[in-house]
Amino acid sequence: PPVWGTYPTTAWQAGEQVVDKYTLTIPAGSPPGDHRLRVGWYRSDTQARVPVLDTAGQPGDDHIVLDVVIQIGP
């Protein structure tokens, strides 16, 4: 679960913003340039991807692309 394993998504409220921190390791040999971060969620019991809800509350794709650019230099 998010928040260091203490706050499962089943406890989240509609409209709530949940802040969580992760460290990403960029593999050696990754191509230089700007990259986007795509994030998805999984069911803890089956590890199956779950759909992300859109602003109308309708299921969409199984991931979102965060509004952040990761820059990898040469």
C-alpha atoms as a PDB file:
ATOM      1  CA  PRO A   1       0.000   0.000   0.000  1.00  0.00           C
ATOM      2  CA  PRO A   2       1.015   3.625  -0.490  1.00  0.00           C
ATOM      3  CA  VAL A   3       2.438   5.913   2.205  1.00  0.00           C
ATOM      4  CA  TRP A   4       5.118   3.479   3.368  1.00  0.00           C
ATOM      5  CA  GLY A   5       2.623   0.608   3.415  1.00  0.00           C
ATOM      6  CA  THR A   6       0.281   2.332   5.862  1.00  0.00           C
ATOM      7  CA  TYR A   7      -2.545   3.729   3.725  1.00  0.00           C
ATOM      8  CA  PRO A   8      -4.199   1.280   1.296  1.00  0.00           C
ATOM      9  CA  THR A   9      -6.158   2.696  -1.623  1.00  0.00           C
ATOM     10  CA  THR A  10      -9.321   1.097  -0.202  1.00  0.00           C
ATOM     11  CA  ALA A  11      -9.180   3.724   2.567  1.00  0.00           C
ATOM     12  CA  TRP A  12      -8.906   6.696   0.195  1.00  0.00           C
ATOM     13  CA  GLN A  13     -11.788   9.178  -0.079  1.00  0.00           C
ATOM     14  CA  ALA A  14     -13.058  10.599  -3.384  1.00  0.00           C
ATOM     15  CA  GLY A  15     -11.137  13.764  -4.253  1.00  0.00           C
ATOM     16  CA  GLU A  16      -8.446  13.116  -1.652  1.00  0.00           C
ATOM     17  CA  GLN A  17      -4.846  13.831  -2.599  1.00  0.00           C
ATOM     18  CA  VAL A  18      -2.397  11.254  -1.310  1.00  0.00           C
ATOM     19  CA  VAL A  19       1.300  12.127  -1.278  1.00  0.00           C
ATOM     20  CA  ASP A  20       3.817   9.319  -1.468  1.00  0.00           C
ATOM     21  CA  LYS A  21       7.542   9.300  -2.237  1.00  0.00           C
ATOM     22  CA  TYR A  22       9.510   6.811  -4.287  1.00  0.00           C
ATOM     23  CA  THR A  23      13.094   6.601  -5.452  1.00  0.00           C
ATOM     24  CA  LEU A  24      13.553   5.722  -9.104  1.00  0.00           C
ATOM     25  CA  THR A  25      16.741   4.153 -10.381  1.00  0.00           C
ATOM     26  CA  ILE A  26      17.456   4.972 -14.011  1.00  0.00           C
ATOM     27  CA  PRO A  27      19.160   1.978 -15.639  1.00  0.00           C
ATOM     28  CA  ALA A  28      22.639   2.486 -17.050  1.00  0.00           C
ATOM     29  CA  GLY A  29      22.493   2.842 -20.799  1.00  0.00           C
ATOM     30  CA  SER A  30      19.125   4.605 -20.820  1.00  0.00           C
ATOM     31  CA  PRO A  31      18.894   6.886 -23.845  1.00  0.00           C
ATOM     32  CA  PRO A  32      19.553  10.579 -23.181  1.00  0.00           C
ATOM     33  CA  GLY A  33      16.672  13.016 -23.547  1.00  0.00           C
ATOM     34  CA  ASP A  34      13.378  13.905 -21.929  1.00  0.00           C
ATOM     35  CA  HIS A  35      11.241  11.045 -20.631  1.00  0.00           C
ATOM     36  CA  ARG A  36       7.743  10.926 -19.125  1.00  0.00           C
ATOM     37  CA  LEU A  37       6.771   9.006 -16.011  1.00  0.00           C
ATOM     38  CA  ARG A  38       3.877   6.590 -16.499  1.00  0.00           C
ATOM     39  CA  VAL A  39       2.249   5.237 -13.330  1.00  0.00           C
ATOM     40  CA  GLY A  40      -0.233   2.405 -12.798  1.00  0.00           C
ATOM     41  CA  TRP A  41      -1.920   0.675  -9.904  1.00  0.00           C
ATOM     42  CA  TYR A  42      -2.306  -3.013  -9.096  1.00  0.00           C
ATOM     43  CA  ARG A  43      -4.715  -5.043  -6.983  1.00  0.00           C
ATOM     44  CA  SER A  44      -2.792  -6.268  -3.952  1.00  0.00           C
ATOM     45  CA  ASP A  45      -4.506  -9.665  -3.975  1.00  0.00           C
ATOM     46  CA  THR A  46      -4.061 -10.528  -7.679  1.00  0.00           C
ATOM     47  CA  GLN A  47      -1.372  -8.087  -8.898  1.00  0.00           C
ATOM     48  CA  ALA A  48      -3.699  -7.304 -11.842  1.00  0.00           C
ATOM     49  CA  ARG A  49      -3.628  -3.747 -13.199  1.00  0.00           C
ATOM     50  CA  VAL A  50      -6.683  -1.643 -12.369  1.00  0.00           C
ATOM     51  CA  PRO A  51      -8.216   1.102 -14.504  1.00  0.00           C
ATOM     52  CA  VAL A  52      -7.621   4.727 -13.619  1.00  0.00           C
ATOM     53  CA  LEU A  53     -10.794   6.808 -13.294  1.00  0.00           C
ATOM     54  CA  ASP A  54     -11.128   9.964 -15.374  1.00  0.00           C
ATOM     55  CA  THR A  55     -12.441  13.281 -14.035  1.00  0.00           C
ATOM     56  CA  ALA A  56     -16.023  12.065 -14.596  1.00  0.00           C
ATOM     57  CA  GLY A  57     -15.338   8.944 -12.515  1.00  0.00           C
ATOM     58  CA  GLN A  58     -15.344   6.640 -15.533  1.00  0.00           C
ATOM     59  CA  PRO A  59     -12.744   3.879 -15.928  1.00  0.00           C
ATOM     60  CA  GLY A  60     -10.060   4.667 -18.458  1.00  0.00           C
ATOM     61  CA  ASP A  61      -6.652   3.265 -19.248  1.00  0.00           C
ATOM     62  CA  ASP A  62      -4.610   1.253 -16.741  1.00  0.00           C
ATOM     63  CA  HIS A  63      -2.075   4.064 -16.214  1.00  0.00           C
ATOM     64  CA  ILE A  64      -1.617   7.817 -16.141  1.00  0.00           C
ATOM     65  CA  VAL A  65       1.262   9.912 -17.430  1.00  0.00           C
ATOM     66  CA  LEU A  66       2.412  12.324 -14.740  1.00  0.00           C
ATOM     67  CA  ASP A  67       3.068  15.950 -15.586  1.00  0.00           C
ATOM     68  CA  VAL A  68       6.774  15.599 -14.908  1.00  0.00           C
ATOM     69  CA  VAL A  69       9.736  15.324 -17.251  1.00  0.00           C
ATOM     70  CA  ILE A  70      12.752  13.210 -16.365  1.00  0.00           C
ATOM     71  CA  GLN A  71      15.881  14.471 -18.106  1.00  0.00           C
ATOM     72  CA  ILE A  72      18.703  12.045 -18.776  1.00  0.00           C
ATOM     73  CA  GLY A  73      21.982  13.557 -19.877  1.00  0.00           C
ATOM     74  CA  PRO A  74      24.569  11.953 -22.138  1.00  0.00           C
END
